[in-house]
mmCIF file of C-alpha atoms and ligand atoms in Angstrom:
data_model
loop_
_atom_site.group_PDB
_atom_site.id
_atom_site.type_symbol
_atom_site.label_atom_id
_atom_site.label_comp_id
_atom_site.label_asym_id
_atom_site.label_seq_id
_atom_site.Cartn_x
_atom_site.Cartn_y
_atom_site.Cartn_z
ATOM 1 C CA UNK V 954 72.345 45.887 -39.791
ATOM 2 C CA UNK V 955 69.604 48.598 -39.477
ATOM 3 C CA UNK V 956 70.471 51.128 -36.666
ATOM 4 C CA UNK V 957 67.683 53.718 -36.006
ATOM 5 C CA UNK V 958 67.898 56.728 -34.206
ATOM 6 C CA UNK V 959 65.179 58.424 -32.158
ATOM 7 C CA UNK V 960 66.765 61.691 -30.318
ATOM 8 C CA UNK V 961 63.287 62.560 -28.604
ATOM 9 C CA UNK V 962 61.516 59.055 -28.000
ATOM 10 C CA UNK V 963 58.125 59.150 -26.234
ATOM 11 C CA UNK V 964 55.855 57.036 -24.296
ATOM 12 C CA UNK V 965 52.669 57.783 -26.754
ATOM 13 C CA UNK V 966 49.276 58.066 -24.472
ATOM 14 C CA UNK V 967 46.748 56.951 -26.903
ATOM 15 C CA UNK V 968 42.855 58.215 -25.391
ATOM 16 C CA UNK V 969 39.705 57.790 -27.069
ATOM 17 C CA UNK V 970 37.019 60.112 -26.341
ATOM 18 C CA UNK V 971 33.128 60.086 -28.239
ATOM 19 C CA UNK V 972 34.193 63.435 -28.570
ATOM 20 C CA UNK V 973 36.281 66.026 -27.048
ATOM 21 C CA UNK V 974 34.877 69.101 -25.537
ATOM 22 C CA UNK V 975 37.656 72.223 -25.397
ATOM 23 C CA UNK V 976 37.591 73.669 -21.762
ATOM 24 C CA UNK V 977 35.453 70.908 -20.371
ATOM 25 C CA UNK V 978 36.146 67.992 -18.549
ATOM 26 C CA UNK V 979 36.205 64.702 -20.764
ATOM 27 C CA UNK V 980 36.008 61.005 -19.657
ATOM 28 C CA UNK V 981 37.849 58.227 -21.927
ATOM 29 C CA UNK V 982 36.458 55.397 -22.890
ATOM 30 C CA UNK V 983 39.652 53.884 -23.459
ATOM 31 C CA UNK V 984 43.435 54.505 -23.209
ATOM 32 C CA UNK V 985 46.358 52.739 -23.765
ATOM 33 C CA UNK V 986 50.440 53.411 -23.596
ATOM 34 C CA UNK V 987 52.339 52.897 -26.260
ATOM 35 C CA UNK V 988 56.333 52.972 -26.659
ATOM 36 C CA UNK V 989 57.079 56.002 -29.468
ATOM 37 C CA UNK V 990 58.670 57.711 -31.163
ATOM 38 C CA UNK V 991 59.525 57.947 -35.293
ATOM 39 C CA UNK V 992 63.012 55.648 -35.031
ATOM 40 C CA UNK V 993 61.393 53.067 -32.309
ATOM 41 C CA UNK V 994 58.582 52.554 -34.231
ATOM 42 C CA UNK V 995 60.398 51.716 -37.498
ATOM 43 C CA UNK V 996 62.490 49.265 -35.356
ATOM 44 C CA UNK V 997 59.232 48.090 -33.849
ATOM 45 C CA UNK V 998 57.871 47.149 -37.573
ATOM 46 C CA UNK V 999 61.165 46.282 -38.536
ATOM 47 C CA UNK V 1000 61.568 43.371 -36.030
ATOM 48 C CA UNK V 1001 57.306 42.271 -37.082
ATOM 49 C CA UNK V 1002 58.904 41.741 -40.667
ATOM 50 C CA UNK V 1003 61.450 39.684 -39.373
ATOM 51 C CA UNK V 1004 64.339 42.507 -40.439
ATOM 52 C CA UNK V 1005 66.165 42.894 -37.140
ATOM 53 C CA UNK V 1006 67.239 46.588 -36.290
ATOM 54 C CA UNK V 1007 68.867 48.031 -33.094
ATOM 55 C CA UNK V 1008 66.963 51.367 -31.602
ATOM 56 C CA UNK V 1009 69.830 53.774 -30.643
ATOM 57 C CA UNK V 1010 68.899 57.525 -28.838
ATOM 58 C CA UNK V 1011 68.092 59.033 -25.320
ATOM 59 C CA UNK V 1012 66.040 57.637 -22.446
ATOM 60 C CA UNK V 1013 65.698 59.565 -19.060
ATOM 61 C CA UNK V 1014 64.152 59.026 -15.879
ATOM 62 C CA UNK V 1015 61.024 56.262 -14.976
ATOM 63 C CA UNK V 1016 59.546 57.029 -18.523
ATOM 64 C CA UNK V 1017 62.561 56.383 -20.103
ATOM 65 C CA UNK V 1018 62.612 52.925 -18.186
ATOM 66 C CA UNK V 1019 59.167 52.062 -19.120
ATOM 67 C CA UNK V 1020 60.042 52.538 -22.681
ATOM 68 C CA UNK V 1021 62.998 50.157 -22.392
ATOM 69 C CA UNK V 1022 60.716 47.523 -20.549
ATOM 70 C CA UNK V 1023 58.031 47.849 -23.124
ATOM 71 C CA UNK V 1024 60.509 47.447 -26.121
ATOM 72 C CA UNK V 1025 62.833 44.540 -24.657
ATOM 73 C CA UNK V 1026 59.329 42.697 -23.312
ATOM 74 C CA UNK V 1027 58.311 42.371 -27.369
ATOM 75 C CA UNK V 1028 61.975 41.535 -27.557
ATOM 76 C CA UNK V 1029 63.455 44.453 -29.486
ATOM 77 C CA UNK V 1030 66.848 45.576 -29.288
ATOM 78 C CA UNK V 1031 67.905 49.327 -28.171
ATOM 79 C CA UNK V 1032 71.393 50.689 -27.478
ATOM 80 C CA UNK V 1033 69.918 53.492 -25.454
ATOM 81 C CA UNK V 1034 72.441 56.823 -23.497
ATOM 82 C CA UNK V 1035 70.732 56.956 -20.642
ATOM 83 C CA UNK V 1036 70.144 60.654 -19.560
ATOM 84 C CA UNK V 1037 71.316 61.744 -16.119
ATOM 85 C CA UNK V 1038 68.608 64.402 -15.751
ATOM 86 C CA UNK V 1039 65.326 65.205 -17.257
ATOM 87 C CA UNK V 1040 62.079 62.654 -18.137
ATOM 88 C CA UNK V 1041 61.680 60.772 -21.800
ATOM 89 C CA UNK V 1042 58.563 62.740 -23.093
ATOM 90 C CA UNK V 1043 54.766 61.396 -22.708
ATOM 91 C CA UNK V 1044 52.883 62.338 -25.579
ATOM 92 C CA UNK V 1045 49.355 62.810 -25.848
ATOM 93 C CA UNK V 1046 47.051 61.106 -28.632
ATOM 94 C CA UNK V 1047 43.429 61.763 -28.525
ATOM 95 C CA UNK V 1048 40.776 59.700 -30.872
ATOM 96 C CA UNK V 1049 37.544 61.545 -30.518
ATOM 97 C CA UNK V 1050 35.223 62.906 -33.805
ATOM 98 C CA UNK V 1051 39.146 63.918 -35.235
ATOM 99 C CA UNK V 1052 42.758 62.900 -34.414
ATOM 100 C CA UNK V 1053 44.294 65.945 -32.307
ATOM 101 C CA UNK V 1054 48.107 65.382 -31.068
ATOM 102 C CA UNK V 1055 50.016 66.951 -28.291
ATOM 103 C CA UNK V 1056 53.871 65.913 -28.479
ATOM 104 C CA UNK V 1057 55.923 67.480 -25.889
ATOM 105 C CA UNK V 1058 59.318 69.087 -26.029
ATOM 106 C CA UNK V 1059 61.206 66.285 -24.266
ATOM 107 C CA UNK V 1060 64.005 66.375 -22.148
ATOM 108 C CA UNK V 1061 67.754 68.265 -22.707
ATOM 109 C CA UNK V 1062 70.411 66.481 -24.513
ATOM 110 C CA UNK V 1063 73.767 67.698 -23.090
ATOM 111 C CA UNK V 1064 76.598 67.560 -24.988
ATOM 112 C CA UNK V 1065 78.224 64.327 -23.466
ATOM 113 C CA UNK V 1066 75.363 62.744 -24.030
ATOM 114 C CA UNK V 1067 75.483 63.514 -27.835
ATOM 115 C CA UNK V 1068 79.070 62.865 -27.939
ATOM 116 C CA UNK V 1069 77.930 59.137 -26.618
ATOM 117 C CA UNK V 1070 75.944 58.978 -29.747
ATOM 118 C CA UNK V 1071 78.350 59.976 -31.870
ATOM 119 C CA UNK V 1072 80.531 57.614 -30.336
ATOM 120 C CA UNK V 1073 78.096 54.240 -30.924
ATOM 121 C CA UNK V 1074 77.487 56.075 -34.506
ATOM 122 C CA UNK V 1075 81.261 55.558 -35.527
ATOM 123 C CA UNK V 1076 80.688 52.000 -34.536
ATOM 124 C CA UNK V 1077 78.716 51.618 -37.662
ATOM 125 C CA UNK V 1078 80.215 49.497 -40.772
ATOM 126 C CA UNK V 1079 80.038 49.346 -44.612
ATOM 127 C CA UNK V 1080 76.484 48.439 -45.627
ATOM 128 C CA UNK V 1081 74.840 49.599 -42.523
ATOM 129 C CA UNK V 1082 71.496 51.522 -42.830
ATOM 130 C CA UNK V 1083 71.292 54.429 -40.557
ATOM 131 C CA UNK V 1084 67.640 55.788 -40.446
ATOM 132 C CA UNK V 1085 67.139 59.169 -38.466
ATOM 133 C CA UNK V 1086 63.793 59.881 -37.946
ATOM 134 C CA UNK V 1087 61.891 62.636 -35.677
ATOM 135 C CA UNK V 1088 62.109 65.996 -33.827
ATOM 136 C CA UNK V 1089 65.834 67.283 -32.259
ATOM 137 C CA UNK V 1090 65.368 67.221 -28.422
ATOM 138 C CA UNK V 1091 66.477 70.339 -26.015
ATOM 139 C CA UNK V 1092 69.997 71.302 -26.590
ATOM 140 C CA UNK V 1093 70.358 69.647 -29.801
ATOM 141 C CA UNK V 1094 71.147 72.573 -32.812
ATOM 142 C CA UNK V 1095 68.447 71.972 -35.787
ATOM 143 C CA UNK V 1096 71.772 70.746 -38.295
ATOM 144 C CA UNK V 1097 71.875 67.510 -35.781
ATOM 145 C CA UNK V 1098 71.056 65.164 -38.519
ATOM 146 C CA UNK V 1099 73.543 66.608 -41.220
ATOM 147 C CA UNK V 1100 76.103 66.202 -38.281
ATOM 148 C CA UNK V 1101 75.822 63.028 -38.220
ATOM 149 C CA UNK V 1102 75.626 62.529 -41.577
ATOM 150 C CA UNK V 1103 79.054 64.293 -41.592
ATOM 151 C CA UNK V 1104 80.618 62.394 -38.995
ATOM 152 C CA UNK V 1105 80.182 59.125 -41.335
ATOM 153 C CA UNK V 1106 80.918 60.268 -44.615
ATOM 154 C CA UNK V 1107 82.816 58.085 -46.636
ATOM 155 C CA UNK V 1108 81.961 55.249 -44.362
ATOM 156 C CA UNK V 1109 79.741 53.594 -46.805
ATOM 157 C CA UNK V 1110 76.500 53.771 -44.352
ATOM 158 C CA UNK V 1111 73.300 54.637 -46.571
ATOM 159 C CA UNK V 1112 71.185 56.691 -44.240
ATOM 160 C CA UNK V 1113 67.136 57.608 -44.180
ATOM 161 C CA UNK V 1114 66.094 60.143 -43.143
ATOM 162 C CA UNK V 1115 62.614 61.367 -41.840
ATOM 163 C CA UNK V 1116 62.179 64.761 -40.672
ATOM 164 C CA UNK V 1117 61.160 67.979 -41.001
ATOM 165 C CA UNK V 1118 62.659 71.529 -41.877
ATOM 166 C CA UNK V 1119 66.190 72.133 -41.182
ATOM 167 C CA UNK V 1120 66.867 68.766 -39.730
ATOM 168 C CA UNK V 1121 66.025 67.281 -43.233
ATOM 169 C CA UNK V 1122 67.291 70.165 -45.122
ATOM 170 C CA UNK V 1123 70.829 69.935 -43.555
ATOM 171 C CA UNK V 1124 70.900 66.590 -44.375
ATOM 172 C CA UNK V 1125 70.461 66.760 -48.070
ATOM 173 C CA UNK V 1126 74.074 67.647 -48.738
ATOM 174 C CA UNK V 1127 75.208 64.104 -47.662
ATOM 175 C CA UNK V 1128 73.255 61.824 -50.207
ATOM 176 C CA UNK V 1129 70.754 60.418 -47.926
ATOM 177 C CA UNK V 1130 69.242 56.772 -49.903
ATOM 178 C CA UNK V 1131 65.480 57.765 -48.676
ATOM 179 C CA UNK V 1132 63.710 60.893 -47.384
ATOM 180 C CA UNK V 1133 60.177 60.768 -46.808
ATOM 181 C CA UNK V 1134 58.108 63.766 -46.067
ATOM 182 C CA UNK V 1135 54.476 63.651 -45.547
ATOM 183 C CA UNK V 1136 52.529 66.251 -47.619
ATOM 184 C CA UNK V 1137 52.709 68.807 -44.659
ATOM 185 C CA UNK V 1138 56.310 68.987 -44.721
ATOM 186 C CA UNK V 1139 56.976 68.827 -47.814
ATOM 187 C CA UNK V 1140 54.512 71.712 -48.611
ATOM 188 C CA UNK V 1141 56.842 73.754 -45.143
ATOM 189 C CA UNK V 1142 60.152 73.357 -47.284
ATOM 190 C CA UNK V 1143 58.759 74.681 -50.102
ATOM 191 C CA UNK V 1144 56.851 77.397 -48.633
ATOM 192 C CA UNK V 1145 53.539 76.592 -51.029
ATOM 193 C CA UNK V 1146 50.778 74.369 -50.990
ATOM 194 C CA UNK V 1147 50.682 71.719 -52.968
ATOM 195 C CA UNK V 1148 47.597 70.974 -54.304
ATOM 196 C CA UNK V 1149 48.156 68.753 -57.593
ATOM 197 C CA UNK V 1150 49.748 66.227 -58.419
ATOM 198 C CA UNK V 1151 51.668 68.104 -60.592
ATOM 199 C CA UNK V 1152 53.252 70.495 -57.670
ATOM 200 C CA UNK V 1153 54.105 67.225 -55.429
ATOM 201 C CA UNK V 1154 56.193 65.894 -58.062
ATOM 202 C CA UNK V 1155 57.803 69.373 -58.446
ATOM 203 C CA UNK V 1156 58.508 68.844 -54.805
ATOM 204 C CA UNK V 1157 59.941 65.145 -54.790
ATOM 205 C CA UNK V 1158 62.339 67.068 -57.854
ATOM 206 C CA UNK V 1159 63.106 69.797 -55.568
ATOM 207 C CA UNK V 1160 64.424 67.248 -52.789
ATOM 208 C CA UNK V 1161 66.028 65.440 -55.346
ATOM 209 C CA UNK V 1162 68.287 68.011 -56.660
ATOM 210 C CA UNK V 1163 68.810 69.408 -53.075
ATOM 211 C CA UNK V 1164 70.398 65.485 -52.596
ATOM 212 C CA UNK V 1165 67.945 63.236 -51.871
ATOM 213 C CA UNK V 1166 68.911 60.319 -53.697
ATOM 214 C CA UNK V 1167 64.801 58.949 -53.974
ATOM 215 C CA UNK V 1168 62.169 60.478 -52.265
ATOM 216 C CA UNK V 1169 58.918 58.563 -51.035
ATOM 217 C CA UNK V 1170 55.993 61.304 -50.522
ATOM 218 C CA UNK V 1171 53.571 60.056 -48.438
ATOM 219 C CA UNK V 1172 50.220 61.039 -48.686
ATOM 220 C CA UNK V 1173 48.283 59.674 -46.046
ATOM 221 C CA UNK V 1174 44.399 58.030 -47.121
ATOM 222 C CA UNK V 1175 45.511 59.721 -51.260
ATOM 223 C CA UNK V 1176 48.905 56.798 -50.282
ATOM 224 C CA UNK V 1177 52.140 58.078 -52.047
ATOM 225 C CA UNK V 1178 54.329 59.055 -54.150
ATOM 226 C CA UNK V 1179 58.236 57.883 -55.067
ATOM 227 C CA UNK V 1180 60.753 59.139 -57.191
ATOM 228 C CA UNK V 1181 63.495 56.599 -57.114
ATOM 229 C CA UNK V 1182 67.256 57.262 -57.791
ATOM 230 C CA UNK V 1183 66.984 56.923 -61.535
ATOM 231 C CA UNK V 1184 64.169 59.406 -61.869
ATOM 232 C CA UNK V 1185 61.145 57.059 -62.224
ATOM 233 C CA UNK V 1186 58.192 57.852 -61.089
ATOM 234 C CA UNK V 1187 55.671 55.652 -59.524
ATOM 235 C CA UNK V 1188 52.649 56.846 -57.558
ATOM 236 C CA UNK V 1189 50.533 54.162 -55.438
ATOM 237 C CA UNK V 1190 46.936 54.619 -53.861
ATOM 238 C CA UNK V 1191 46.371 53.508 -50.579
ATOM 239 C CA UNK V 1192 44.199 50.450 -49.703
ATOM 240 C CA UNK V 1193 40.675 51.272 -48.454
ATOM 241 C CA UNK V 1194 40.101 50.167 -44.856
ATOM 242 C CA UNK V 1195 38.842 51.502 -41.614
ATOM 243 C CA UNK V 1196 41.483 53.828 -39.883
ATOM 244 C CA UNK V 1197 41.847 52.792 -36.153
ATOM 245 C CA UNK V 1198 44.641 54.838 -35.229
ATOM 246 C CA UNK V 1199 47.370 56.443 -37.858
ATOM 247 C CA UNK V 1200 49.968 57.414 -35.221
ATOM 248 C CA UNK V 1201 53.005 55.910 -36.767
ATOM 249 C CA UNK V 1202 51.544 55.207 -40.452
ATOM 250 C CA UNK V 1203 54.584 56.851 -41.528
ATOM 251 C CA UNK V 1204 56.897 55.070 -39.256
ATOM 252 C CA UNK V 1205 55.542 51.706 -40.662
ATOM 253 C CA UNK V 1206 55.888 53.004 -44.208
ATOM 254 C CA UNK V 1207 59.616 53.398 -44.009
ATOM 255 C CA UNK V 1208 60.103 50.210 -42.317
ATOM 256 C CA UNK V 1209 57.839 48.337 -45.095
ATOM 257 C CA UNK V 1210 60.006 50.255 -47.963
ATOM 258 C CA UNK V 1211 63.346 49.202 -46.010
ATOM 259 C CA UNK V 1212 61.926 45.331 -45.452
ATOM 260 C CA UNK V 1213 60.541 45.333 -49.003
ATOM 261 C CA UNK V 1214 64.159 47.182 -50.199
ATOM 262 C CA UNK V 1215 66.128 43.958 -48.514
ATOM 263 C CA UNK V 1216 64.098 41.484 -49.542
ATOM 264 C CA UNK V 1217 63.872 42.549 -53.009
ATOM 265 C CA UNK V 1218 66.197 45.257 -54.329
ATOM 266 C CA UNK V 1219 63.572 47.094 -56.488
ATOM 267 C CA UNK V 1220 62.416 50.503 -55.712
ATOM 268 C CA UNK V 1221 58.706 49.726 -56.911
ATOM 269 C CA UNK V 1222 58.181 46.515 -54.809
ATOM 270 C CA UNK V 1223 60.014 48.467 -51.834
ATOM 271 C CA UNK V 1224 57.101 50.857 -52.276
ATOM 272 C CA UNK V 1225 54.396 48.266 -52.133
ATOM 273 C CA UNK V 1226 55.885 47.002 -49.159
ATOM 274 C CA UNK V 1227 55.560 51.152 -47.720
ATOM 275 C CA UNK V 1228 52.338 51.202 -48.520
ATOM 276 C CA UNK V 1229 51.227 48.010 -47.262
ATOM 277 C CA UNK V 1230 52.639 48.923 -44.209
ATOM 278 C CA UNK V 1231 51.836 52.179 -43.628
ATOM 279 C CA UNK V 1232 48.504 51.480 -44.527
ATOM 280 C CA UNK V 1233 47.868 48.562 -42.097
ATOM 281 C CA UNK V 1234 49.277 50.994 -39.344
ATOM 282 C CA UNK V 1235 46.306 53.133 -40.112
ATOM 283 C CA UNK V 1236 43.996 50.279 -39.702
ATOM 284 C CA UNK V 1237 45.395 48.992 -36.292
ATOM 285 C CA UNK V 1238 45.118 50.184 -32.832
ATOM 286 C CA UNK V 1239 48.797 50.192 -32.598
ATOM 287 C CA UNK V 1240 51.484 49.341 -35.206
ATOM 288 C CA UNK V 1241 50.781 46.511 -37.502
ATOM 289 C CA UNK V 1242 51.697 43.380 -37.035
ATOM 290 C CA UNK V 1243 53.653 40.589 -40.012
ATOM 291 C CA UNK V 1244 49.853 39.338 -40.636
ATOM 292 C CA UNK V 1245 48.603 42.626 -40.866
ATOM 293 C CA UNK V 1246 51.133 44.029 -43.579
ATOM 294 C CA UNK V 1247 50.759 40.874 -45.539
ATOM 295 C CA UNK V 1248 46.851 40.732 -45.861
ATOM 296 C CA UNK V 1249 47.381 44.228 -47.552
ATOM 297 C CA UNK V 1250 50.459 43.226 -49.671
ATOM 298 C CA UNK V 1251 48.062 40.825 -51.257
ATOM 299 C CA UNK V 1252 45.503 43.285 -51.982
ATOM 300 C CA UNK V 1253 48.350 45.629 -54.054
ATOM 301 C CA UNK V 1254 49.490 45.268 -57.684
HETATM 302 N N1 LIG O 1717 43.632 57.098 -43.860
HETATM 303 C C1 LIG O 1717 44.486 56.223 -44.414
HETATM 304 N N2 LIG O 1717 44.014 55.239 -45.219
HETATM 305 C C2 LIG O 1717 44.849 54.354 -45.824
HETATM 306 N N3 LIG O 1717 46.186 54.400 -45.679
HETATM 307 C C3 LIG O 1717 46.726 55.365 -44.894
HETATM 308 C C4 LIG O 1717 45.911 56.324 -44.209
HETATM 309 N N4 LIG O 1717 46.713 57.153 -43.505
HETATM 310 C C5 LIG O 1717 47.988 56.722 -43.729
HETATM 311 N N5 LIG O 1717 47.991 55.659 -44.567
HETATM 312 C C6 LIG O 1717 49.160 54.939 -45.110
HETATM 313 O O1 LIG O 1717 50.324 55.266 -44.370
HETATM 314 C C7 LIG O 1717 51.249 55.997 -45.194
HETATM 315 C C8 LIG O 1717 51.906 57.100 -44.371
HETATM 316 O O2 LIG O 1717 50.903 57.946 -43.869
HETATM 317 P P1 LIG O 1717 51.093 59.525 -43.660
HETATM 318 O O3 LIG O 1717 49.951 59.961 -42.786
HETATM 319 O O4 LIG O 1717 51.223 60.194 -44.972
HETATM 320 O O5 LIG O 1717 52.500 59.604 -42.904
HETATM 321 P P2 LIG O 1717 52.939 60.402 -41.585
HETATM 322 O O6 LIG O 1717 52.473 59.536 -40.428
HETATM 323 O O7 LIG O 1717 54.421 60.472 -41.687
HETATM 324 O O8 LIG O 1717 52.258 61.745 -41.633
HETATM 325 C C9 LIG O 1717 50.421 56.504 -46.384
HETATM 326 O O9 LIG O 1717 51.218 56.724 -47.533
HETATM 327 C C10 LIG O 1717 49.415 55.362 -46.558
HETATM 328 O O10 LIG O 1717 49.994 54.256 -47.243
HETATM 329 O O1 LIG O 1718 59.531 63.438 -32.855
HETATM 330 P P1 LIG O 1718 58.182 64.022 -33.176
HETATM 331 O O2 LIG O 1718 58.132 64.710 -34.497
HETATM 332 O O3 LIG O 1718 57.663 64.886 -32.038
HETATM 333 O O4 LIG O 1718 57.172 62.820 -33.310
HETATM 334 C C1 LIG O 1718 56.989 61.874 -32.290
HETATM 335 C C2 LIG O 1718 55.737 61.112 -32.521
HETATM 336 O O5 LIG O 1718 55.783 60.538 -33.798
HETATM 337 C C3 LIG O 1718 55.383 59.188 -33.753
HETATM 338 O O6 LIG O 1718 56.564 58.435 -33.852
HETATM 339 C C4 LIG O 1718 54.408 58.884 -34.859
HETATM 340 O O7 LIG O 1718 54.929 59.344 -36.100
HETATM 341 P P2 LIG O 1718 54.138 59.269 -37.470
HETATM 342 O O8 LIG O 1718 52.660 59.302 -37.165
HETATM 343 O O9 LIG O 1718 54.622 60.448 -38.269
HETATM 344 O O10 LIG O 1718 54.559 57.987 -38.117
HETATM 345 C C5 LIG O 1718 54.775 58.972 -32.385
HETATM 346 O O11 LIG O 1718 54.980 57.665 -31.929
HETATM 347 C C6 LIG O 1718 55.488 60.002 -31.543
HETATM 348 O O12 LIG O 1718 54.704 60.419 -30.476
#
């Protein structure tokens, strides 16, 4: 079984504008709510593929119980802890000329509430996939991922992580099967740009030898890059397509490479599965559905 873990969900607010005009008032022409958050949406896509996950992390308050409606209405399963104070976040999407993004802070995770998570965590058995994916809420130190990494060493539970900074950094140390940094964040953790493709492999090295066991670079429109556990190499473009909306491409690109991973065991198909879904997140309004990801499949080598 998949679990997925989403410490700061979000209801995502998606508004489209003809264009947005700083200090002035603005009328949508369209808007739409959306359940989010990095882990939720890779259970989302998981579930479309017909790879069935369960969504664990915090809810709070009448957002929080939105979010749970929304996901058990397209029938997808969450173990939620339930906050006792404080609202899930609602973050802010705007389409205009550009893509701008305001994600909140969310609410505070107490201790008991992260000892609950802990708690489900140890529930998880040999062969399990654990993916962690997004920012640490209030109250939760930046090492919260490497925690929990530490908590089930030894347990034989392959994890993925995707993250930024010290959340991802911290969790190096214990093996992690997948990390998968978007150009931005790689380019933070090494504290350089990266502006060949010569310096992004350097980078997908760099993670490697910090732990990563294979690292999947993504690289929005330019697609991606992977360097798998043996050391190969393989570096896909992305399909060409209109982009509707690429909140959550890289969501749908780790649940592609874990559907692709089940299905077929090879690193290089796993990727063509990432891509194809990534990329057909970009080109729908929300995330992609089965039909979507497999018109692109078809398109890739
Ligand atoms: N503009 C785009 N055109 C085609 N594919 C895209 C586009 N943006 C994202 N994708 C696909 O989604 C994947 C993840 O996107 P990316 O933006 O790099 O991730 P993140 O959402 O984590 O920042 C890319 O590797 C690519 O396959
Ligand atoms: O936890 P963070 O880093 O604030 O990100 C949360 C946001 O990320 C998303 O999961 C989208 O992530 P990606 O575009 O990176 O795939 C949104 O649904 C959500 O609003």
């Amino acid at each position: 079984m998949i679990y997925t873990v989403t410490c700061n969900p979000a209801l995502d607010y998606v508004v489209a504008l003809d264009c947005l005009r700083v200090g002035a008032l603005n009328r949508a022409s369209a808007s739409e709510v959306q359940p989010g958050g990095k882990g939720i949406n890779v259970t989302t896509v998981l579930h479309r593929l017909g790879v069935e996950s369960t969504a664990l992390g915090f809810v709070g308050g009448f957002t929080g119980r939105a979010l749970e409606e929304a996901l058990a209405g397209q029938g997808i399963r969450t173990d939620f802890i339930v906050l006792t104070h404080g609202l899930t976040r609602i973050n802010i999407k705007i389409k205009a000329e550009k893509e701008s993004e305001i994600n909140d802070s969310g609410p505070v995770v107490d201790e008991g509430a992260w000892s609950a998570l802990e708690a489900r965590l140890l529930g998880l058995k040999r062969g399990d996939v654990l993916v962690l994916s997004g920012s640490a809420p209030s109250g939760v130190p930046s090492d919260c991922y490497g925690r929990l990494l530490a908590l089930l060493a030894g347990r034989g539970v392959e994890a993925v992580v995707d993250a930024s900074g010290p959340l991802l950094l911290e969790a190096l140390r214990y093996r992690p099967f997948l990390v998968k940094p978007n150009r931005q964040e790689l380019e933070e953790l090494m504290g350089e740009t990266l502006s060949d493709e010569a310096a992004l492999v350097r980078g997908a090295y760099w993670l490697r030898e910090k732990g990563a066991r294979s690292v999947l670079v993504s690289l929005a429109g330019e697609g991606s890059l992977l360097l798998d556990e043996a050391g190969g190499l393989h570096r896909r473009g992305a399909p060409r397509g209109t982009v509707r909306n690429s909140v959550g491409a890289g969501d749908a690109m780790v649940a592609g490479f874990l559907a692709g991973w089940q299905r077929t065991g090879d690193y290089d198909q796993a990727h063509r599965w990432g891509v194809a879904a990534g990329s057909a997140a970009a080109f729908s309004t929300g995330l992609p559905s089965a039909r979507d990801v497999a018109a692109l499949l078809a398109e890739l080598p």
